[in-house]
mmCIF file of C-alpha atoms in Angstrom:
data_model
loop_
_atom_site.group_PDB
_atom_site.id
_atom_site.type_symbol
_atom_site.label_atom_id
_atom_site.label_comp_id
_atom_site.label_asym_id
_atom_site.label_seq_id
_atom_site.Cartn_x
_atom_site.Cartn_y
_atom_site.Cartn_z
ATOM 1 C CA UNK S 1140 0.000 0.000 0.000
ATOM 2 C CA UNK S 1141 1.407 3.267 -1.180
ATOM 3 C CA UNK S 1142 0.031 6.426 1.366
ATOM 4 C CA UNK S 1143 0.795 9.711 -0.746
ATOM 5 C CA UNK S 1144 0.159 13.168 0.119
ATOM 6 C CA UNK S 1145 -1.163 15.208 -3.094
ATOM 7 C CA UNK S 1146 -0.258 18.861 -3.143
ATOM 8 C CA UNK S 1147 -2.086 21.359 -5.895
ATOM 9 C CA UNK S 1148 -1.258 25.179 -6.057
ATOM 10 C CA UNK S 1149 -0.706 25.512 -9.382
ATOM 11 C CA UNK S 1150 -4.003 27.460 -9.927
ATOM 12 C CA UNK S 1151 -6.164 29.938 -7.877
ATOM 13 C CA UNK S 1152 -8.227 26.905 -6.364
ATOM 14 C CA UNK S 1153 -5.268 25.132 -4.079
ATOM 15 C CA UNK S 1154 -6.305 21.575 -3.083
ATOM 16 C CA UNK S 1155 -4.392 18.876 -1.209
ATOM 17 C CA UNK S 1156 -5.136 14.990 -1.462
ATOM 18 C CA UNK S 1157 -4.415 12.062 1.099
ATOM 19 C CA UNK S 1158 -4.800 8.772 -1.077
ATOM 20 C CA UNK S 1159 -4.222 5.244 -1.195
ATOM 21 C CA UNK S 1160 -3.024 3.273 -4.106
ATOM 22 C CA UNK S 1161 -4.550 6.009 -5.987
ATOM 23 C CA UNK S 1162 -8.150 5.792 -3.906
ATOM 24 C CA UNK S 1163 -9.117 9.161 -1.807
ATOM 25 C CA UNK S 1164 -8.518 9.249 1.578
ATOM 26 C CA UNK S 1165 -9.659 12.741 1.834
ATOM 27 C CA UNK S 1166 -9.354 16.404 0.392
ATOM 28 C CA UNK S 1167 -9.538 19.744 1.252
ATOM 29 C CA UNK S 1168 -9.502 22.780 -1.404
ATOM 30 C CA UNK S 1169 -9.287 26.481 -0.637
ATOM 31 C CA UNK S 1170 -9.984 29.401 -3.381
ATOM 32 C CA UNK S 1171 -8.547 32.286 -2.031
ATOM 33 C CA UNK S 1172 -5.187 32.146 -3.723
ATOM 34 C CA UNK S 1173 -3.911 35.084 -1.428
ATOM 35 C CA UNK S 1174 -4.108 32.630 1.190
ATOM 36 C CA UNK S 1175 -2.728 29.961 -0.642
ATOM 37 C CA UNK S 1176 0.759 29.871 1.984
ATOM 38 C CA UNK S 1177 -1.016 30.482 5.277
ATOM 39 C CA UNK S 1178 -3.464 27.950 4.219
ATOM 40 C CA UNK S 1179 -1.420 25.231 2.984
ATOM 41 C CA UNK S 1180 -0.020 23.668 5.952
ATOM 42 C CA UNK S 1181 -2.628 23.945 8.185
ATOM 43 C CA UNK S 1182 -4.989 22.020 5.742
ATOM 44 C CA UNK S 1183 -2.352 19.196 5.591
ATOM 45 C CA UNK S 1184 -1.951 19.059 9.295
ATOM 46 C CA UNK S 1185 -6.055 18.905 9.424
ATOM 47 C CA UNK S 1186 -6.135 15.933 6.494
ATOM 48 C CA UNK S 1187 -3.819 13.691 8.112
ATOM 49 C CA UNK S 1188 -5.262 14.612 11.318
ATOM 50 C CA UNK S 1189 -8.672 13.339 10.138
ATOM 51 C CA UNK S 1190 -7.554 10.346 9.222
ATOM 52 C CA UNK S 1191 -5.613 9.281 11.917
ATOM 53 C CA UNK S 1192 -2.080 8.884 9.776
ATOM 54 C CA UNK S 1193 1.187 10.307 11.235
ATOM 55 C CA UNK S 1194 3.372 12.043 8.519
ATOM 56 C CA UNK S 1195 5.572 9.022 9.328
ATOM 57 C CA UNK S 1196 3.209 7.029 7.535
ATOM 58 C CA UNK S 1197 3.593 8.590 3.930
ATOM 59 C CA UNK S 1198 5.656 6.605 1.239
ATOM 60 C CA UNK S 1199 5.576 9.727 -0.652
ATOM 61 C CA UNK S 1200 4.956 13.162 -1.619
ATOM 62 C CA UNK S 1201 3.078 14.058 -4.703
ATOM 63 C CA UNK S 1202 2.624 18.066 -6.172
ATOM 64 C CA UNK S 1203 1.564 19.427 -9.181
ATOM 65 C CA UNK S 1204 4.593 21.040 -11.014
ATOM 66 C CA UNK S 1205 3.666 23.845 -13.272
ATOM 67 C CA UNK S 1206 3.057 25.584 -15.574
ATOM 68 C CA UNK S 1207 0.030 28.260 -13.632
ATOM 69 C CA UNK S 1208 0.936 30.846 -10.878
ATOM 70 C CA UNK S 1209 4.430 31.672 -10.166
ATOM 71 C CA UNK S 1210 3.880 31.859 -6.650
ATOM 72 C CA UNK S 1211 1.781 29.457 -5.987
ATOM 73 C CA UNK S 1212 4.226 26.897 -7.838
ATOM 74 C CA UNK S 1213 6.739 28.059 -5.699
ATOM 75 C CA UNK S 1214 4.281 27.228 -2.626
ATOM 76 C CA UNK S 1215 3.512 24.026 -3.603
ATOM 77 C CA UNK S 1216 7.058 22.779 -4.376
ATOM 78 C CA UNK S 1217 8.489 24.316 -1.321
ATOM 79 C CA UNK S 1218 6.487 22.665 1.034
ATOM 80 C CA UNK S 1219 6.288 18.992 -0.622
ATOM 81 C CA UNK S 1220 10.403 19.273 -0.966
ATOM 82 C CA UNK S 1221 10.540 20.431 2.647
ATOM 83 C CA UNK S 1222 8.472 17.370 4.053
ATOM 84 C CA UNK S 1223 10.359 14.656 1.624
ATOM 85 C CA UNK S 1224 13.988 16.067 3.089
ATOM 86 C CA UNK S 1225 12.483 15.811 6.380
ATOM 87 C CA UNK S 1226 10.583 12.699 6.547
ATOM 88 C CA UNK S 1227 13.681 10.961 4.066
ATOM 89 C CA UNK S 1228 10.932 9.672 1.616
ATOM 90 C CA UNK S 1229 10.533 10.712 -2.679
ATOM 91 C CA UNK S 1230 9.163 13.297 -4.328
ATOM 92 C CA UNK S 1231 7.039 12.885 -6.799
ATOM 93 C CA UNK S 1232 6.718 15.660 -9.643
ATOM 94 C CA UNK S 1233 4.089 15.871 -12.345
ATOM 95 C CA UNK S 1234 3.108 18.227 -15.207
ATOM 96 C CA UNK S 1235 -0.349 20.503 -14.406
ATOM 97 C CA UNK S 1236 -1.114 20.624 -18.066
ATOM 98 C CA UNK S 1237 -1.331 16.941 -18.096
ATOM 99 C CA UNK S 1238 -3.213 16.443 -14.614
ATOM 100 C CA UNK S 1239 -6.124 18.861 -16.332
ATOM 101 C CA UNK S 1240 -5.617 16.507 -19.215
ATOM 102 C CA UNK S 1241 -6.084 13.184 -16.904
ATOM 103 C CA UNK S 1242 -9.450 14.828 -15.557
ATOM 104 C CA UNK S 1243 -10.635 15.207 -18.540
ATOM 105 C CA UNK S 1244 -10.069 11.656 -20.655
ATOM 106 C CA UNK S 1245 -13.222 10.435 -20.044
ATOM 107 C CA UNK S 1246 -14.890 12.522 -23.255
ATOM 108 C CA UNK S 1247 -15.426 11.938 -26.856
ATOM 109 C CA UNK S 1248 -12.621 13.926 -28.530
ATOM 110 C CA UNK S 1249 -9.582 12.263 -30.184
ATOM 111 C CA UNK S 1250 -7.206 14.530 -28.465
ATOM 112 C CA UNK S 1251 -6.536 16.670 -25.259
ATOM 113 C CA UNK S 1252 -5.635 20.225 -24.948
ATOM 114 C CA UNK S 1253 -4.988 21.318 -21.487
ATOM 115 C CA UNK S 1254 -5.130 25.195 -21.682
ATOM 116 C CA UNK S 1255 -4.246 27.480 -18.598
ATOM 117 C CA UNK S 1256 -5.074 30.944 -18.360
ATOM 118 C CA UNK S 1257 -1.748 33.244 -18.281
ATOM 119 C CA UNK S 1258 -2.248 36.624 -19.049
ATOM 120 C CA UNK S 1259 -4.126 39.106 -22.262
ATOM 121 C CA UNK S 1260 -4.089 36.546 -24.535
ATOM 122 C CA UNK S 1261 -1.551 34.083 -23.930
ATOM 123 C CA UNK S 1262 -2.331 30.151 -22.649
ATOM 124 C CA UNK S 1263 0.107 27.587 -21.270
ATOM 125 C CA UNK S 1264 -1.009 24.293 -23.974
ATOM 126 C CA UNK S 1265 0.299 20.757 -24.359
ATOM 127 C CA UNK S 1266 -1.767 18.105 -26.639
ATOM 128 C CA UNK S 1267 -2.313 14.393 -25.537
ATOM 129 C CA UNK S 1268 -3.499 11.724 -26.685
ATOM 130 C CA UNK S 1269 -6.566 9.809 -25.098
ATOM 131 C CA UNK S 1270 -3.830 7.250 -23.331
ATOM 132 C CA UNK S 1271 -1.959 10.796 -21.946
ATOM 133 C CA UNK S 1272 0.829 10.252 -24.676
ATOM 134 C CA UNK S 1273 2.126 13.883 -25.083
ATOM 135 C CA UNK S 1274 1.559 15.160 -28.568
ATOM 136 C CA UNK S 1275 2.752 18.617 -28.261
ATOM 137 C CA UNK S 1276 4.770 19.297 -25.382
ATOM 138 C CA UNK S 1277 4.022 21.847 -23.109
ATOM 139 C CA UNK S 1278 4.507 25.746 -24.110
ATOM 140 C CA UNK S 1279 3.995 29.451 -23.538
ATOM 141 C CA UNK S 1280 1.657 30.149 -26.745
ATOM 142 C CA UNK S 1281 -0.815 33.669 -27.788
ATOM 143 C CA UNK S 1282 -3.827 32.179 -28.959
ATOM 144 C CA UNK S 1283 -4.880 32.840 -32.526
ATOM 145 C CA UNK S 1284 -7.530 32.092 -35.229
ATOM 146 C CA UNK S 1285 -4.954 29.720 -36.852
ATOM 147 C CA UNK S 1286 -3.861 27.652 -33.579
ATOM 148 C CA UNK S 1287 -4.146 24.125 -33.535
ATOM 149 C CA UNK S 1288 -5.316 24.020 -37.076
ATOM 150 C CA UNK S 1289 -2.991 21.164 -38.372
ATOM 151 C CA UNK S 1290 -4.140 18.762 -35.493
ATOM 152 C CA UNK S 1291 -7.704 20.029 -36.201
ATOM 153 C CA UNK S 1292 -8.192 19.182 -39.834
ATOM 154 C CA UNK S 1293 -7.808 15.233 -38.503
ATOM 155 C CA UNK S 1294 -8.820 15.157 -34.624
ATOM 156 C CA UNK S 1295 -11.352 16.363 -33.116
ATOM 157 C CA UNK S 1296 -9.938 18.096 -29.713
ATOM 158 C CA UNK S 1297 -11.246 18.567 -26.696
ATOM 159 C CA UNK S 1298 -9.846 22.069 -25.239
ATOM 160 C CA UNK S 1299 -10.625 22.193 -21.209
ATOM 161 C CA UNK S 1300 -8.876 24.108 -18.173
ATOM 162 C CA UNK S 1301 -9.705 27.416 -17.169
ATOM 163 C CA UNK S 1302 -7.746 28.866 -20.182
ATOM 164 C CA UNK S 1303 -10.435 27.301 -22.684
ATOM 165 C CA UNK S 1304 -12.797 30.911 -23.109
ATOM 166 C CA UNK S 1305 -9.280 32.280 -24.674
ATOM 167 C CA UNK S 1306 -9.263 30.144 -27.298
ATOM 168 C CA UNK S 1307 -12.890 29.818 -27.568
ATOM 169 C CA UNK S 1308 -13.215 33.347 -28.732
ATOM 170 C CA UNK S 1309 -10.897 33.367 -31.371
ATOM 171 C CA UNK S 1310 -11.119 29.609 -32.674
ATOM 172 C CA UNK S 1311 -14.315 28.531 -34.428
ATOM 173 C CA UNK S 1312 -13.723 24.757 -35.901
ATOM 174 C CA UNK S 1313 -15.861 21.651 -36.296
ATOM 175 C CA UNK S 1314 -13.719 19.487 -34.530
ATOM 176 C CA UNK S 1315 -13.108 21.759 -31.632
ATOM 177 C CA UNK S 1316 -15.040 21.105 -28.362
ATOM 178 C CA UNK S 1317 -14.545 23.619 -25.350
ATOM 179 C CA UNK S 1318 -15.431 22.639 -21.432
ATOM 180 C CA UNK S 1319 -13.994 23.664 -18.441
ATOM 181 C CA UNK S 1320 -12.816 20.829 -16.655
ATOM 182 C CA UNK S 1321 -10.841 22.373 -13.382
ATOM 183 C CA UNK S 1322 -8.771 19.411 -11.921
ATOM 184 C CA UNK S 1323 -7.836 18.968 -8.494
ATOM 185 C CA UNK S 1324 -5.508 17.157 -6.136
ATOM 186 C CA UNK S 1325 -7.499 14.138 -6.429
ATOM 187 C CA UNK S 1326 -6.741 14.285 -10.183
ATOM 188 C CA UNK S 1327 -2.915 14.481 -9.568
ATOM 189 C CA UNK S 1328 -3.323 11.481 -7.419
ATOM 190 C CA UNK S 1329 -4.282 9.317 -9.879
ATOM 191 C CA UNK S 1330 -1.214 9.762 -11.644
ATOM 192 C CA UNK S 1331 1.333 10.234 -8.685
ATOM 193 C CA UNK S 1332 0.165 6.635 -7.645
ATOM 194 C CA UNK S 1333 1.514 5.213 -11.376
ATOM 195 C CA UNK S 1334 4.651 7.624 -10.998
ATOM 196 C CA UNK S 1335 4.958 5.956 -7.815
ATOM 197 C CA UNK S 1336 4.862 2.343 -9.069
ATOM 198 C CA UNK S 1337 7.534 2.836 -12.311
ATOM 199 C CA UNK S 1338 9.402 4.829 -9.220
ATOM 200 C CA UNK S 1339 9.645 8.238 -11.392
ATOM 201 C CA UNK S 1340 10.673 10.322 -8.207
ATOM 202 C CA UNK S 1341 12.207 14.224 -8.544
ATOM 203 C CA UNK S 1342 15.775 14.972 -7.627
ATOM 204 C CA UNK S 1343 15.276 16.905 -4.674
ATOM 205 C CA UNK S 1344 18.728 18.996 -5.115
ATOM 206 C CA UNK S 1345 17.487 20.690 -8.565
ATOM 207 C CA UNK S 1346 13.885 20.071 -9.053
ATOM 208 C CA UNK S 1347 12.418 23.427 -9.626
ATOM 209 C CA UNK S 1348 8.680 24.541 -10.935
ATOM 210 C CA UNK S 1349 8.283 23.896 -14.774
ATOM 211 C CA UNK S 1350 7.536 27.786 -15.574
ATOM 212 C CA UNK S 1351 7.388 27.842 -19.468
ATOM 213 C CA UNK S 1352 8.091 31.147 -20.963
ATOM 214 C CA UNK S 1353 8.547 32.759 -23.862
ATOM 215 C CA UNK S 1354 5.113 33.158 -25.752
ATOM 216 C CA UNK S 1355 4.830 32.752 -29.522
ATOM 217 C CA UNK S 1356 1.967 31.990 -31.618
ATOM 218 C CA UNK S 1357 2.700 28.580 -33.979
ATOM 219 C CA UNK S 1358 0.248 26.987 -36.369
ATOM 220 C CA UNK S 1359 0.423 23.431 -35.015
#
């Protein structure tokens, strides 16, 4: 049995997730990014605290890596790296383009375009495939008429995350779906636990957030 703590602050809605073997123990969210430090620790102090496990107990630490806030990347890797080098057990690292991807499998579309909201009209985007198979890796991209429109003359895509209205307003297309689809720390649990099991752990020394800068605006 594999006891993970799940850590999301990637977004304004933070969220942290006590599982096992991938199942929910529990969850607590807050949306008041402000408080996103402040509340952080507390709430994971309350989780385990609810369900009677000692921090002792945890084969691992899970958090979502970026891209989304700056700060609240910085939040969430700070405090999941502090509790690995203190309780000597891995850290476990994984995209937040492809967690809103994972909640968001289950639909009809051929492909899966995680989009997160950045600023005027810019998006952080990756594509996968319905198996999670990255087709375009993630990037800093300014949303245009013409974006995606290779992948959309043969796929229909699914575009979800709170970045979705972005592209919605400029992109009309046949095969394009829009829906929201906010993922959580229950989400990122479901892939920390197979992370876990192929033993794909972060080097704590020089693991840092997964910013991606540099906006352009490809036809892809």
């Amino acid at each position: 049995m594999a006891v993970l703590l799940n850590i999301d602050t990637a977004l304004d809605t933070a969220s942290v997730c006590l599982s096992s073997n991938g199942e929910q123990l529990g969850y607590l969210a807050n949306d008041r990014q402000k408080d996103h430090a402040a509340w952080l620790h507390t709430a994971i102090r309350e989780l385990l605290k609810k369900r009677s496990i000692a921090t002792g107990q945890l084969n691992a630490i899970a958090v979502s890596i970026g891209p989304g806030s700056y700060t609240g990347l910085r939040i969430g890797l700070s405090a999941a790296k502090g509790l690995c080098y203190a309780l000597g057990i891995p850290l476990i690292t994984v995209g937040t383009l492809e967690v809103i991807a994972s909640a968001a499998k289950e639909n009809e579309t051929d492909l899966i375009c995680p989009l997160i909201d950045a600023r005027r009209m810019e998006v952080f985007a990756a594509v996968y495939n319905k198996s999670l198979l990255e087709i375009v890796e993630p990037m800093a991209l300014i949303v245009t008429k013409n974006s995606f429109s290779n992948l959309l003359l043969t796929n229909r895509i699914l575009f979800c995350g709170n970045g979705h209205k972005k592209l919605q307003s400029v992109l009309c297309h046949e095969n394009a779906i829009f829906r929201d689809s906010p993922a959580t720390a229950s989400d990122l649990a479901q892939l920390a636990i197979k992370y876990w099991k192929d033993k794909r752990f972060a080097n704590l020394a020089y693991i840092e957030p997964l910013y991606v800068k540099e906006f352009y605006s490809p036809r892809h």
